[in-house]
Structure formats: C-alpha cells, structure tokens
Coordinates of C-alpha atoms in Angstrom, one line a residue:
X584 CA 0.0 0.0 0.0
X585 CA 1.4 3.4 -0.9
X586 CA 2.0 6.2 1.6
X587 CA -0.8 8.3 0.2
X588 CA -3.3 5.5 0.5
X589 CA -2.3 5.0 4.1
X590 CA -2.9 8.7 5.0
X591 CA -6.4 8.6 3.4
X592 CA -7.3 5.5 5.4
X593 CA -6.1 7.1 8.7
X594 CA -8.2 10.2 8.0
X595 CA -11.3 8.2 7.2
X596 CA -10.8 6.2 10.4
X597 CA -10.4 9.4 12.4
X598 CA -13.7 10.8 11.1
X599 CA -15.5 7.5 12.0
X600 CA -14.1 7.6 15.6
X601 CA -15.3 11.2 16.1
X602 CA -18.8 10.3 14.7
X603 CA -18.9 7.4 17.1
X604 CA -18.0 9.6 20.1
X605 CA -20.7 12.1 19.1
X606 CA -23.3 9.4 18.9
X607 CA -22.4 8.3 22.4
X608 CA -22.9 11.8 23.9
X609 CA -25.9 12.4 26.1
X610 CA -28.9 13.9 24.3
X611 CA -29.0 17.0 26.6
X612 CA -25.3 17.9 25.9
X613 CA -25.8 17.4 22.2
X614 CA -28.8 19.8 22.2
X615 CA -26.9 22.4 24.3
X616 CA -24.1 22.5 21.7
X617 CA -26.7 23.1 18.9
X618 CA -28.4 25.8 21.0
X619 CA -25.1 27.7 21.5
X620 CA -24.4 27.5 17.8
X621 CA -27.8 29.0 16.9
X622 CA -27.5 31.7 19.6
X623 CA -24.1 32.8 18.2
X624 CA -25.4 33.0 14.7
X625 CA -28.5 35.1 15.8
X626 CA -26.3 37.6 17.7
X627 CA -24.1 38.0 14.6
X628 CA -27.1 38.8 12.4
X629 CA -28.5 41.3 15.0
X630 CA -25.2 43.2 15.1
X631 CA -25.0 43.5 11.3
X632 CA -28.6 44.8 11.2
X633 CA -27.9 47.4 13.9
X634 CA -24.9 48.7 12.1
X635 CA -26.9 49.1 8.9
X636 CA -29.5 51.1 10.7
X637 CA -26.9 53.4 12.3
X638 CA -25.3 54.2 9.0
X639 CA -28.7 55.0 7.5
X640 CA -29.5 57.5 10.3
X641 CA -26.1 59.2 9.9
X642 CA -26.7 59.7 6.2
X643 CA -30.1 61.2 6.8
X644 CA -29.0 63.7 9.6
X645 CA -25.5 64.9 8.6
X646 CA -23.5 67.7 10.5
X647 CA -25.1 67.5 13.9
X648 CA -23.9 70.6 15.9
X649 CA -22.6 70.2 19.5
X650 CA -23.0 73.4 21.5
X651 CA -20.3 74.1 24.1
X652 CA -20.9 76.8 26.7
X653 CA -18.1 79.4 26.8
X654 CA -16.0 79.7 30.0
X655 CA -16.4 83.5 30.2
X656 CA -19.5 85.6 29.7
X657 CA -19.2 87.3 26.2
X658 CA -21.3 90.2 25.1
X659 CA -23.5 89.9 22.0
X660 CA -21.5 89.9 18.8
X661 CA -21.6 93.3 17.0
X662 CA -22.8 93.2 13.5
X663 CA -21.6 95.9 11.1
X664 CA -24.3 97.5 9.0
X665 CA -22.9 100.0 6.5
X666 CA -26.3 101.3 5.4
X667 CA -27.3 103.4 8.4
X668 CA -25.8 105.7 11.1
X669 CA -24.8 103.8 14.2
X670 CA -24.2 100.7 12.2
X671 CA -22.6 98.7 15.0
X672 CA -25.2 97.1 17.3
X673 CA -24.6 99.2 20.4
X674 CA -27.3 97.6 22.6
X675 CA -25.7 97.0 26.0
X676 CA -27.0 96.1 29.4
X677 CA -28.0 99.0 31.6
X678 CA -24.9 101.1 32.2
X679 CA -24.1 100.9 35.9
X680 CA -21.0 100.9 38.0
X681 CA -18.4 103.1 39.6
X682 CA -15.1 102.0 38.1
X683 CA -13.4 99.8 40.6
X684 CA -9.8 100.7 41.4
X685 CA -7.2 98.0 40.7
X686 CA -6.1 97.0 44.1
X687 CA -3.4 94.6 43.0
X688 CA 0.1 95.7 43.7
X689 CA 2.8 95.1 41.1
X690 CA 4.0 92.1 43.0
X691 CA 0.5 90.7 43.1
X692 CA 0.0 91.3 39.4
X693 CA 3.2 89.5 38.6
X694 CA 2.0 86.4 40.5
X695 CA -1.2 86.4 38.5
X696 CA 0.3 86.8 35.1
X697 CA 1.2 83.2 34.4
X698 CA -2.3 81.9 35.1
X699 CA -4.1 84.4 32.8
X700 CA -1.5 84.3 30.0
X701 CA -1.7 80.5 29.8
X702 CA -5.5 80.4 29.9
X703 CA -6.9 78.8 26.7
X704 CA -9.8 81.2 26.7
X705 CA -7.6 84.2 25.9
X706 CA -7.9 84.6 22.2
X707 CA -5.2 85.6 19.7
X708 CA -6.1 88.2 17.1
X709 CA -6.6 86.9 13.6
X710 CA -4.2 88.2 11.1
X711 CA -5.5 91.4 9.5
X712 CA -3.2 91.9 6.6
X713 CA -4.1 90.0 3.4
X714 CA -1.6 87.7 1.8
X715 CA -0.3 90.4 -0.4
X716 CA 1.2 93.6 1.1
X717 CA -1.2 96.6 1.2
X718 CA 0.1 100.1 0.8
X719 CA -1.5 103.2 2.2
X720 CA -2.8 104.2 -1.2
X721 CA -4.3 100.7 -1.7
X722 CA -6.1 100.9 1.6
X723 CA -7.9 104.0 0.5
X724 CA -8.9 102.2 -2.7
X725 CA -10.2 99.3 -0.8
X726 CA -13.1 101.4 0.3
X727 CA -13.9 102.8 -3.1
X728 CA -13.6 99.7 -5.3
X729 CA -14.7 96.4 -3.8
X730 CA -12.9 94.5 -6.6
X731 CA -9.5 96.1 -5.8
X732 CA -9.1 94.3 -2.5
X733 CA -7.0 91.1 -2.5
X734 CA -9.5 88.4 -1.7
X735 CA -12.4 90.9 -1.9
X736 CA -13.7 93.7 0.3
X737 CA -16.2 91.4 2.0
X738 CA -13.5 88.9 3.1
X739 CA -11.4 91.8 4.5
X740 CA -14.4 93.2 6.5
X741 CA -15.1 89.7 7.9
X742 CA -11.5 89.5 9.0
X743 CA -11.7 92.9 10.7
X744 CA -15.0 92.0 12.3
X745 CA -13.5 88.7 13.7
X746 CA -10.6 90.7 15.1
X747 CA -13.0 93.1 16.9
X748 CA -14.8 90.2 18.4
X749 CA -11.5 88.7 19.7
X750 CA -10.5 92.0 21.2
X751 CA -13.8 92.5 23.0
X752 CA -13.7 89.0 24.3
X753 CA -10.2 89.4 25.7
X754 CA -11.1 92.7 27.4
X755 CA -14.2 91.1 28.9
X756 CA -12.0 88.3 30.3
X757 CA -9.4 90.6 31.8
X758 CA -12.1 92.8 33.4
X759 CA -13.9 89.8 34.9
X760 CA -10.6 88.7 36.5
X761 CA -9.2 92.1 37.7
X762 CA -12.2 94.3 38.1
X763 CA -15.2 92.0 38.9
X764 CA -18.4 93.8 39.8
X765 CA -17.3 97.0 38.1
X766 CA -20.8 97.6 36.7
X767 CA -22.8 97.8 39.9
X768 CA -23.2 101.6 40.2
X769 CA -24.0 104.5 38.0
X770 CA -21.3 106.0 35.7
X771 CA -20.0 109.4 37.0
X772 CA -19.3 112.4 34.9
X773 CA -15.6 112.2 35.7
X774 CA -15.4 108.8 34.2
X775 CA -16.6 110.0 30.8
X776 CA -14.7 113.3 30.8
X777 CA -12.4 112.2 27.9
X778 CA -15.3 110.9 25.8
X779 CA -16.4 113.0 22.8
X780 CA -19.9 112.8 21.3
X781 CA -21.0 112.9 17.7
X782 CA -24.8 112.7 17.7
X783 CA -25.4 112.6 13.9
X784 CA -23.7 109.2 13.5
X785 CA -24.1 108.2 17.1
X786 CA -20.5 107.9 18.0
X787 CA -18.7 108.1 21.3
X788 CA -14.9 108.4 21.0
X789 CA -12.6 108.3 24.0
X790 CA -9.5 110.5 23.4
X791 CA -6.2 108.6 23.9
X792 CA -3.4 111.1 23.2
X793 CA -0.6 109.9 20.9
X794 CA -2.9 107.3 19.4
X795 CA -4.3 109.3 16.5
X796 CA -6.6 111.5 18.5
X797 CA -5.9 114.7 16.5
X798 CA -7.0 113.1 13.3
X799 CA -10.0 111.5 15.0
X800 CA -11.2 114.9 16.2
X801 CA -10.9 116.1 12.6
X802 CA -13.1 113.2 11.5
X803 CA -15.7 113.9 14.2
X804 CA -15.8 117.6 13.1
X805 CA -16.5 116.6 9.5
X806 CA -19.1 114.1 10.6
X807 CA -20.8 116.7 12.7
X808 CA -20.9 119.3 9.9
X809 CA -18.5 121.9 11.5
X810 CA -15.9 121.3 8.8
X811 CA -16.0 120.0 5.2
X812 CA -12.5 118.4 5.0
X813 CA -10.1 117.0 7.5
X814 CA -7.2 118.7 5.7
X815 CA -8.7 122.2 6.3
X816 CA -8.4 121.8 10.1
X817 CA -5.2 122.9 11.7
X818 CA -3.8 121.1 14.7
X819 CA -4.7 123.8 17.3
X820 CA -8.2 124.1 15.8
X821 CA -8.7 120.3 16.1
X822 CA -7.9 120.5 19.8
X823 CA -9.0 123.9 21.0
X824 CA -11.7 125.0 18.6
X825 CA -13.3 121.8 17.5
X826 CA -16.9 122.5 18.7
X827 CA -17.0 118.9 19.9
X828 CA -19.1 118.2 22.9
X829 CA -17.9 115.9 25.7
X830 CA -20.2 113.3 27.3
X831 CA -19.7 114.7 30.7
X832 CA -21.6 117.9 29.6
X833 CA -24.9 116.0 29.5
X834 CA -27.1 115.2 32.4
X835 CA -27.2 111.8 33.9
X836 CA -30.1 110.6 31.6
X837 CA -28.3 111.9 28.5
X838 CA -25.1 110.1 29.5
X839 CA -26.9 106.8 30.2
X840 CA -28.9 107.0 26.9
X841 CA -25.9 107.6 24.8
X842 CA -23.8 104.9 26.5
X843 CA -26.6 102.4 25.9
X844 CA -27.3 103.2 22.2
X845 CA -24.2 104.8 20.6
X846 CA -21.2 103.1 19.2
X847 CA -18.4 103.5 21.7
X848 CA -14.9 103.7 20.1
X849 CA -11.5 103.3 21.6
X850 CA -8.1 103.4 19.8
X851 CA -5.0 102.3 21.7
X852 CA -1.3 102.1 21.1
X853 CA 1.7 100.0 22.3
X854 CA 2.2 101.5 25.8
X855 CA 6.0 102.0 25.8
X856 CA 5.8 103.5 22.2
X857 CA 3.0 105.8 23.3
X858 CA 5.1 107.0 26.3
X859 CA 8.1 107.7 24.1
X860 CA 6.0 109.5 21.6
X861 CA 4.6 111.7 24.4
X862 CA 8.1 112.4 25.8
X863 CA 9.5 113.4 22.4
X864 CA 6.5 115.7 21.7
X865 CA 6.3 117.4 25.1
X866 CA 9.9 117.6 26.2
X867 CA 12.3 117.4 23.2
X868 CA 10.4 120.0 21.2
X869 CA 9.8 123.6 22.3
X870 CA 6.6 123.7 24.5
X871 CA 5.4 126.7 26.5
X872 CA 3.3 124.6 28.8
X873 CA 5.0 121.3 29.5
X874 CA 8.5 122.8 30.0
X875 CA 7.6 125.1 32.9
X876 CA 4.7 123.1 34.3
X877 CA 6.3 119.6 34.2
X878 CA 10.0 120.2 33.3
X879 CA 11.0 122.5 36.1
X880 CA 9.7 120.3 39.0
X881 CA 11.1 117.2 37.3
X882 CA 14.6 118.7 37.0
X883 CA 14.4 120.1 40.5
X884 CA 13.5 116.7 42.0
X885 CA 15.6 114.3 40.0
X886 CA 18.7 116.1 38.7
X887 CA 21.6 116.7 41.0
X888 CA 23.5 120.0 40.5
X889 CA 20.9 121.3 38.1
X890 CA 21.9 124.6 36.4
X891 CA 19.9 127.8 37.1
X892 CA 18.9 127.9 33.5
X893 CA 17.4 124.4 33.6
X894 CA 15.6 125.2 36.8
X895 CA 14.2 128.4 35.4
X896 CA 13.1 127.1 31.9
X897 CA 12.4 123.4 32.6
X898 CA 14.0 122.5 29.2
X899 CA 16.2 119.5 28.6
X900 CA 14.4 116.9 30.7
X901 CA 16.1 113.5 30.0
X902 CA 14.0 110.4 29.3
X903 CA 15.3 108.7 32.5
X904 CA 14.3 111.8 34.6
X905 CA 10.9 111.6 33.0
X906 CA 10.5 107.9 33.9
X907 CA 11.6 108.6 37.4
X908 CA 8.8 111.2 37.7
X909 CA 6.3 108.8 36.2
X910 CA 7.1 106.0 38.7
X911 CA 7.3 108.2 41.7
X912 CA 4.4 107.6 44.1
X913 CA 5.0 111.2 45.4
X914 CA 5.6 112.7 42.0
X915 CA 6.2 116.5 42.2
X916 CA 3.5 117.3 39.6
X917 CA 0.3 115.4 38.8
X918 CA -0.5 112.9 36.0
X919 CA -1.2 114.0 32.5
X920 CA -3.5 112.4 29.9
X921 CA -0.6 112.0 27.4
X922 CA 1.0 109.3 29.5
X923 CA -1.9 108.1 31.7
X924 CA -2.7 104.4 31.2
X925 CA -5.7 103.8 28.9
X926 CA -7.1 101.5 31.6
X927 CA -7.6 104.5 33.8
X928 CA -8.1 107.2 31.2
X929 CA -11.0 105.6 29.3
X930 CA -12.4 103.1 31.9
X931 CA -12.7 100.2 29.4
X932 CA -14.1 97.7 31.9
X933 CA -16.9 100.1 32.8
X934 CA -17.9 101.5 29.4
X935 CA -17.6 98.3 27.4
X936 CA -16.4 99.7 24.1
X937 CA -18.0 98.3 20.9
X938 CA -14.9 99.0 18.7
X939 CA -11.3 98.7 19.9
X940 CA -8.9 99.9 17.3
X941 CA -5.1 99.9 17.3
X942 CA -2.8 102.7 16.3
X943 CA -0.5 100.1 14.6
X944 CA -3.2 99.6 11.9
X945 CA -4.9 102.9 12.3
X946 CA -6.1 103.9 8.8
X947 CA -7.4 100.5 7.8
X948 CA -9.4 99.9 11.1
X949 CA -10.6 103.5 11.2
X950 CA -11.9 103.4 7.7
X951 CA -13.6 100.1 8.4
X952 CA -15.4 101.7 11.4
X953 CA -16.4 104.8 9.3
X954 CA -17.8 102.6 6.6
X955 CA -19.7 100.5 9.2
X956 CA -21.5 103.5 10.7
X957 CA -22.5 104.8 7.3
X958 CA -20.1 107.8 7.1
X959 CA -19.8 109.4 3.6
X960 CA -17.8 107.3 1.2
X961 CA -15.5 110.2 0.4
X962 CA -14.5 110.6 4.0
X963 CA -11.4 108.5 4.8
X964 CA -9.2 108.7 7.9
X965 CA -6.3 111.3 7.3
X966 CA -2.7 110.1 7.4
X967 CA -0.9 113.4 7.7
X968 CA 1.2 114.5 10.6
X969 CA 1.0 118.3 11.1
X970 CA 2.7 118.6 14.5
X971 CA 6.5 118.5 14.2
X972 CA 6.1 117.2 10.7
X973 CA 9.9 117.0 10.1
X974 CA 10.4 114.7 13.1
X975 CA 10.5 110.9 12.4
X976 CA 7.4 109.1 13.7
X977 CA 8.0 107.2 16.9
X978 CA 8.4 103.5 16.0
X979 CA 9.3 100.4 17.9
X980 CA 12.9 100.8 16.9
X981 CA 13.1 104.4 18.3
X982 CA 11.3 103.2 21.5
X983 CA 13.9 100.5 22.0
X984 CA 16.6 103.1 21.9
X985 CA 15.0 105.3 24.6
X986 CA 14.3 102.4 26.9
X987 CA 17.9 101.2 26.5
X988 CA 18.8 104.3 28.6
X989 CA 17.1 102.6 31.6
X990 CA 18.3 99.7 33.7
X991 CA 16.4 96.4 33.9
X992 CA 14.7 97.4 37.2
X993 CA 13.4 100.7 35.8
X994 CA 12.1 99.0 32.7
X995 CA 10.3 96.4 34.8
X996 CA 8.7 99.1 36.9
X997 CA 7.6 101.0 33.8
X998 CA 6.1 97.7 32.5
X999 CA 4.3 97.2 35.8
X1000 CA 2.9 100.8 35.5
X1001 CA 1.3 99.9 32.1
X1002 CA 0.7 96.3 32.8
X1003 CA -3.1 96.5 32.6
X1004 CA -2.8 98.2 29.2
X1005 CA -0.6 95.4 27.9
X1006 CA -3.0 92.8 29.3
X1007 CA -6.3 94.3 28.2
X1008 CA -5.2 95.1 24.6
X1009 CA -3.0 92.0 23.9
X1010 CA 0.4 93.7 23.4
X1011 CA 3.4 91.4 23.8
X1012 CA 6.2 92.2 26.3
X1013 CA 8.6 94.8 24.7
X1014 CA 11.7 93.3 26.4
X1015 CA 12.6 89.6 27.0
X1016 CA 13.8 90.2 30.5
X1017 CA 10.4 91.4 31.7
X1018 CA 8.2 89.2 33.8

C-alpha cells in the first residue's frame, strides 16, 4: 500500500471515531451544543442589522452641531451695517458701576500673570493683513472699489469683524478677572470726561493722546458738519476750537442714553511706544506749557546739581528723569493724559467699548469703522502729521533706543505701571527680561 493511501485511510478512520464519540454523547449535551451555535449565529445577524440602521440614520442627519458653553460671559456679537448711522449694534446692558480701582500691587500682578496668559480662553487676534502687502494708497482704494481688495472687500471686512470680536472677548475676560463687579453703580461724569460725542452718526470716542486723537477729532468735526474736509483743520483748531461736545456735559439721563445706544470707540497704542512719543513731543520739542509746568519740577527733584537755566526754563528733561517722575508715588506734579494708562483714562471695563482699534493699523481699522457706521464714502481717515512734521514718527525701533537708557529694574517698573494696558489690549512684552 502506498504512503498516500495510508494517509487517506487514517483520515477516514479518524472521522469515524469522532462520529462514534458524538453518537455516544448524552442527548442533553448534544442539544446544548446546537443551542449555543444557533445563539451565536443570531447575535451576529443582529449586530449586522444594527450597524446598517446606524449608517442609514447618519446619512439622513449629517452635520449635527454640538453646543459648548463658553467659559467666560461674552457680550453679544456686534454686526456691522454699512447702510445706516450707528451701524454697530450698540445695545448694551444698563450702564451701571463706579469704576473699581485696581487694588493689585505690582508684585500681586506678577504672581497672577502666568495663570491668565496661559488660559486657553484668551484669544489671539486673527491676522489682519491680506496675503499680499497693502500700501496706504491701496487701503484707501479698498473702500472705493470692492474689486480692488486682494480676496475681496467682503473677506477683508469679515477678518476685521472677527478681530474686533476677539479684542472685545479678551477685554471682557481681563475685566472679569481684575475688576469684577465694576458695573454695579452709575457712571460718574468724571469717568466719561475724555469721551467725545458725535450725535449725527451716534459715535462716542474716547480720546487717547498719541494714538491718532488729533485726526480722530478732525473726522468727528467733519461728521458733525462743523468742517468740510479734514485737511482744512489745523492742529490747534482740532484740539481747542473743535466745537465737539464731551459726554460729561450731558445730564445723567443723557449720558446713560448715549452709552446704551451709541457706538463706543477706543483706539489704543503699544504703551511704551506711546510713552516715548509723548516724551519726544512734550519735552524734546519747544513747548510753552510742558517745560515750565512739568519740566521744572522734574529737573528740580531728580537732577543733582541742576543749572539755574534748567531750573528756570524746565527745558532739557532727560528720558530717565521723565520715567523717574512717572514711577514716583510722590511725584512733584500730577498725572497727564498724554501718558496716563488707557485702563484709567477711558475706563474700558466700565464703558464696554464696541470698537477697539489699534494705532498700529490705524487707517485700515478707522476706515472700516467709518464705513460701518454709514459715514460718507469720500471721508477717509487722514494720514498726515502736522505737529513736528519733520520729526520721524515714533516707532518700535526708536522706542527700544529710549528704553535702552534705563536699567532692567526701571524697565520692569515701567512695564508694571502699564501692565493692565498690555494685558487688556494684547500687546506682547517689549523686552525679553520682563516678567
């Protein structure tokens, strides 16, 4: 017998032995095996059917939204409407609250910085600039020709609107952390003393010196009808003969009504850069007010062996002397609006501004706002500099040179002085050694 035949015979014998064993099993055990086999087959068919039903439901109801509640209370989004005055939705809760003073000391603030800066709810601003560089001339054309904007005017406006939402959200978070309960009492006239009113287009503008305020006053004069062109308004006329009314001049009901229904506008600037710009303007250029009123007491207090001429005229204040005055809790002369922190000057936690612009992108953002409130299409934000026109504009590079005159401790104290401005308006630390 061959080897193959032997293997076939062994296999046949094996099958017969298994069959014989199965036949000898008890009937109950034999039935149990068959029941388990049937149960397994039924379960498999049921799972296949359930999977088919799930896929059919998903195909019929695509894109189900999951709503996640935000961690911080965020005010209603503001929608730009370019067809009517007061185009930003300015509806706000009832305006209440005496601005709470920031009780945190610089050391307390430093301890709290890490927790807030690492919070996932603090939003970064979306990029404003389109993919291609935009010149000043091109920015003006953006408002006149929708097709001239890279990516379209509508896309650009959506980007700016998202940026505004991000800034308002961040400000709301900072205020909730550092000034909780700030809106529990009525607004005082002193707290709106820097806010200018334009009733025709329902605008409230808080004046922040060295952040484009001269040109903003020119724009408000044109909107109000007291001037026909921003270029026809000299610098002194913009500040001292502008015929603009301040919000503090209204009675309590008039203040509350305008705060609740008008578009509240605030433009800010990098704090150190704004400080250097103010110093250059008021102390390095001839000035019949700031030299005697501020210069003389500063030189007298902080300069050893000052000359009689310096003590008499107040001219020649150095940047370091100026910073010493700024940081002195017993400063020899009071605070001035040109270097007062915006967090105190304009009370942003109390007034809840609808539009927060930045000097670093002044023209584009100002024109976006003007278009949103229905301003005349031929009115664009002016870009000229009529005060000390030959002097180079203060930039981040120039600011770095001035602050290089200070030691690290003085720079840190100056940063602490403007810390809330840096935090509220999302400006990065100007020096790496700051904490």
